[in-house]
Short mmCIF file of N, CA and C in Angstrom, two decimals:
data_model
loop_
_atom_site.label_atom_id
_atom_site.label_comp_id
_atom_site.label_asym_id
_atom_site.label_seq_id
_atom_site.Cartn_x
_atom_site.Cartn_y
_atom_site.Cartn_z
N PRO A 1 -9.91 6.79 6.68
CA PRO A 1 -9.11 5.78 7.35
C PRO A 1 -7.82 6.38 7.91
N ARG A 2 -7.30 5.74 8.90
CA ARG A 2 -6.11 6.20 9.59
C ARG A 2 -5.19 5.00 9.82
N LEU A 3 -3.89 5.24 9.75
CA LEU A 3 -2.93 4.16 9.99
C LEU A 3 -2.78 3.91 11.49
N SER A 4 -2.84 2.65 11.88
CA SER A 4 -2.58 2.30 13.27
C SER A 4 -1.07 2.36 13.52
N ASP A 5 -0.68 2.30 14.78
CA ASP A 5 0.75 2.29 15.11
C ASP A 5 1.43 1.08 14.47
N ASP A 6 0.76 -0.06 14.52
CA ASP A 6 1.30 -1.28 13.91
C ASP A 6 1.40 -1.11 12.39
N GLY A 7 0.38 -0.50 11.79
CA GLY A 7 0.40 -0.25 10.35
C GLY A 7 1.53 0.68 9.95
N GLN A 8 1.78 1.71 10.74
CA GLN A 8 2.88 2.63 10.46
C GLN A 8 4.23 1.92 10.54
N ALA A 9 4.38 1.05 11.53
CA ALA A 9 5.63 0.30 11.67
C ALA A 9 5.84 -0.63 10.48
N ARG A 10 4.80 -1.29 10.04
CA ARG A 10 4.91 -2.19 8.89
C ARG A 10 5.20 -1.42 7.60
N LEU A 11 4.57 -0.26 7.43
CA LEU A 11 4.85 0.56 6.24
C LEU A 11 6.27 1.11 6.27
N SER A 12 6.78 1.43 7.44
CA SER A 12 8.16 1.90 7.54
C SER A 12 9.12 0.80 7.12
N GLU A 13 8.82 -0.42 7.53
CA GLU A 13 9.65 -1.57 7.14
C GLU A 13 9.58 -1.78 5.63
N ALA A 14 8.38 -1.69 5.06
CA ALA A 14 8.23 -1.83 3.61
C ALA A 14 8.96 -0.71 2.88
N ARG A 15 8.84 0.51 3.39
CA ARG A 15 9.53 1.66 2.79
C ARG A 15 11.03 1.43 2.73
N ASP A 16 11.60 0.95 3.82
CA ASP A 16 13.04 0.71 3.86
C ASP A 16 13.46 -0.35 2.85
N TRP A 17 12.66 -1.40 2.71
CA TRP A 17 12.97 -2.45 1.74
C TRP A 17 12.84 -1.89 0.32
N LEU A 18 11.79 -1.13 0.07
CA LEU A 18 11.54 -0.59 -1.27
C LEU A 18 12.62 0.39 -1.70
N ARG A 19 13.19 1.12 -0.77
CA ARG A 19 14.27 2.07 -1.12
C ARG A 19 15.42 1.35 -1.83
N ASN A 20 15.66 0.11 -1.45
CA ASN A 20 16.77 -0.65 -2.03
C ASN A 20 16.38 -1.51 -3.22
N HIS A 21 15.09 -1.74 -3.42
CA HIS A 21 14.66 -2.69 -4.46
C HIS A 21 13.76 -2.10 -5.53
N TYR A 22 13.26 -0.90 -5.33
CA TYR A 22 12.34 -0.29 -6.29
C TYR A 22 13.10 0.12 -7.54
N LYS A 23 12.65 -0.34 -8.69
CA LYS A 23 13.34 -0.05 -9.94
C LYS A 23 12.47 0.68 -10.96
N GLY A 24 11.16 0.52 -10.92
CA GLY A 24 10.38 1.13 -11.98
C GLY A 24 8.90 1.30 -11.72
N SER A 25 8.22 0.26 -11.31
CA SER A 25 6.78 0.38 -11.09
C SER A 25 6.40 -0.22 -9.74
N MET A 26 5.34 0.34 -9.16
CA MET A 26 4.89 -0.13 -7.87
C MET A 26 3.36 -0.10 -7.86
N ARG A 27 2.79 -1.05 -7.11
CA ARG A 27 1.33 -1.16 -7.02
C ARG A 27 0.94 -1.53 -5.59
N VAL A 28 -0.13 -0.92 -5.11
CA VAL A 28 -0.70 -1.24 -3.81
C VAL A 28 -2.10 -1.78 -4.04
N ASP A 29 -2.37 -2.98 -3.56
CA ASP A 29 -3.71 -3.57 -3.62
C ASP A 29 -4.18 -3.80 -2.19
N VAL A 30 -5.35 -3.28 -1.87
CA VAL A 30 -5.95 -3.50 -0.56
C VAL A 30 -7.22 -4.30 -0.75
N TYR A 31 -7.33 -5.39 -0.02
CA TYR A 31 -8.51 -6.25 -0.03
C TYR A 31 -9.27 -5.99 1.26
N GLY A 32 -10.46 -5.41 1.15
CA GLY A 32 -11.23 -5.02 2.32
C GLY A 32 -12.65 -5.52 2.28
N PRO A 33 -13.44 -5.13 3.29
CA PRO A 33 -14.83 -5.59 3.38
C PRO A 33 -15.72 -4.98 2.31
N ASP A 34 -15.37 -3.79 1.81
CA ASP A 34 -16.09 -3.19 0.70
C ASP A 34 -15.11 -2.39 -0.15
N VAL A 35 -15.45 -2.20 -1.41
CA VAL A 35 -14.52 -1.62 -2.37
C VAL A 35 -14.21 -0.15 -2.07
N ASP A 36 -15.17 0.60 -1.56
CA ASP A 36 -14.92 2.02 -1.28
C ASP A 36 -13.89 2.21 -0.17
N LEU A 37 -14.05 1.49 0.92
CA LEU A 37 -13.09 1.58 2.01
C LEU A 37 -11.73 1.07 1.56
N ALA A 38 -11.72 -0.05 0.84
CA ALA A 38 -10.45 -0.62 0.36
C ALA A 38 -9.73 0.37 -0.55
N GLN A 39 -10.46 1.09 -1.41
CA GLN A 39 -9.83 2.06 -2.30
C GLN A 39 -9.24 3.23 -1.51
N ARG A 40 -9.97 3.71 -0.52
CA ARG A 40 -9.45 4.81 0.31
C ARG A 40 -8.18 4.38 1.03
N GLN A 41 -8.17 3.15 1.54
CA GLN A 41 -6.98 2.65 2.23
C GLN A 41 -5.82 2.48 1.25
N ALA A 42 -6.09 1.96 0.06
CA ALA A 42 -5.04 1.80 -0.95
C ALA A 42 -4.45 3.15 -1.32
N ASP A 43 -5.30 4.14 -1.51
CA ASP A 43 -4.82 5.49 -1.83
C ASP A 43 -3.96 6.04 -0.70
N MET A 44 -4.36 5.83 0.54
CA MET A 44 -3.61 6.32 1.69
C MET A 44 -2.22 5.69 1.75
N VAL A 45 -2.15 4.38 1.55
CA VAL A 45 -0.86 3.68 1.58
C VAL A 45 0.02 4.15 0.43
N ALA A 46 -0.55 4.28 -0.76
CA ALA A 46 0.23 4.74 -1.91
C ALA A 46 0.77 6.14 -1.69
N ARG A 47 -0.05 7.07 -1.17
CA ARG A 47 0.43 8.44 -0.92
C ARG A 47 1.53 8.46 0.14
N TYR A 48 1.37 7.63 1.17
CA TYR A 48 2.40 7.55 2.21
C TYR A 48 3.73 7.12 1.60
N LEU A 49 3.70 6.07 0.78
CA LEU A 49 4.93 5.57 0.17
C LEU A 49 5.51 6.56 -0.83
N GLU A 50 4.65 7.23 -1.59
CA GLU A 50 5.16 8.24 -2.53
C GLU A 50 5.90 9.35 -1.79
N THR A 51 5.33 9.80 -0.70
CA THR A 51 5.97 10.86 0.09
C THR A 51 7.27 10.35 0.70
N ALA A 52 7.23 9.16 1.30
CA ALA A 52 8.41 8.61 1.97
C ALA A 52 9.55 8.30 1.00
N LEU A 53 9.20 7.93 -0.23
CA LEU A 53 10.21 7.56 -1.22
C LEU A 53 10.52 8.71 -2.18
N HIS A 54 9.93 9.88 -1.94
CA HIS A 54 10.15 11.07 -2.77
C HIS A 54 9.79 10.81 -4.23
N LEU A 55 8.61 10.22 -4.43
CA LEU A 55 8.10 9.95 -5.77
C LEU A 55 7.02 10.98 -6.11
N SER A 56 6.74 11.12 -7.38
CA SER A 56 5.68 12.02 -7.82
C SER A 56 4.32 11.45 -7.44
N GLU A 57 3.38 12.34 -7.15
CA GLU A 57 2.02 11.90 -6.82
C GLU A 57 1.44 11.14 -8.00
N GLY A 58 0.84 10.00 -7.71
CA GLY A 58 0.24 9.16 -8.74
C GLY A 58 1.19 8.16 -9.36
N GLU A 59 2.45 8.15 -8.92
CA GLU A 59 3.42 7.22 -9.49
C GLU A 59 3.17 5.78 -9.03
N ILE A 60 2.54 5.62 -7.89
CA ILE A 60 2.21 4.29 -7.38
C ILE A 60 0.74 4.03 -7.66
N ALA A 61 0.46 2.94 -8.38
CA ALA A 61 -0.93 2.56 -8.67
C ALA A 61 -1.57 2.02 -7.39
N ALA A 62 -2.82 2.37 -7.17
CA ALA A 62 -3.55 1.92 -5.98
C ALA A 62 -4.90 1.36 -6.40
N LYS A 63 -5.22 0.19 -5.87
CA LYS A 63 -6.48 -0.46 -6.23
C LYS A 63 -7.12 -1.07 -4.99
N GLY A 64 -8.38 -0.73 -4.74
CA GLY A 64 -9.14 -1.33 -3.66
C GLY A 64 -10.00 -2.45 -4.22
N ARG A 65 -10.02 -3.55 -3.51
CA ARG A 65 -10.78 -4.72 -3.96
C ARG A 65 -11.56 -5.30 -2.79
N VAL A 66 -12.62 -5.99 -3.09
CA VAL A 66 -13.39 -6.68 -2.07
C VAL A 66 -12.68 -7.99 -1.75
N ALA A 67 -12.53 -8.28 -0.46
CA ALA A 67 -11.91 -9.53 -0.04
C ALA A 67 -12.75 -10.71 -0.54
N GLY A 68 -12.09 -11.81 -0.79
CA GLY A 68 -12.78 -13.01 -1.28
C GLY A 68 -13.71 -13.61 -0.25
N ARG A 69 -14.26 -14.72 -0.59
CA ARG A 69 -15.21 -15.41 0.30
C ARG A 69 -14.61 -15.74 1.65
N ASP A 70 -13.29 -15.95 1.68
CA ASP A 70 -12.64 -16.30 2.94
C ASP A 70 -12.55 -15.10 3.88
N GLY A 71 -12.81 -13.87 3.36
CA GLY A 71 -12.78 -12.68 4.20
C GLY A 71 -11.38 -12.24 4.61
N TYR A 72 -10.37 -12.70 3.89
CA TYR A 72 -8.98 -12.39 4.23
C TYR A 72 -8.66 -10.95 3.84
N LEU A 73 -8.63 -10.06 4.84
CA LEU A 73 -8.34 -8.65 4.62
C LEU A 73 -6.83 -8.47 4.62
N ARG A 74 -6.31 -7.76 3.60
CA ARG A 74 -4.86 -7.63 3.50
C ARG A 74 -4.48 -6.47 2.60
N THR A 75 -3.22 -6.09 2.70
CA THR A 75 -2.61 -5.10 1.82
C THR A 75 -1.42 -5.74 1.16
N GLU A 76 -1.37 -5.65 -0.17
CA GLU A 76 -0.25 -6.20 -0.92
C GLU A 76 0.46 -5.06 -1.63
N ILE A 77 1.78 -5.03 -1.52
CA ILE A 77 2.60 -4.03 -2.18
C ILE A 77 3.54 -4.78 -3.12
N ALA A 78 3.45 -4.45 -4.41
CA ALA A 78 4.30 -5.10 -5.41
C ALA A 78 5.18 -4.05 -6.07
N ALA A 79 6.46 -4.37 -6.21
CA ALA A 79 7.41 -3.45 -6.86
C ALA A 79 8.25 -4.22 -7.85
N LYS A 80 8.52 -3.58 -8.99
CA LYS A 80 9.36 -4.19 -10.02
C LYS A 80 10.54 -3.29 -10.28
#
């Protein structure tokens, strides 16, 4: 998978917000059409954020999930 220009812009916005609010743990959940693709995308987003925020590899948990019956494809980033 590859980040689109729109995806890069949204991740940059999330990165800027996280720089000011990240305190301890972070998780990326991607809901996709199949679990394998969703996991690869979740890993890609987590690695991007780890690099951008100067975190150790593996510090951000990443989980790919199958979208529900409604087919709502999305990426959720949670930070505490």
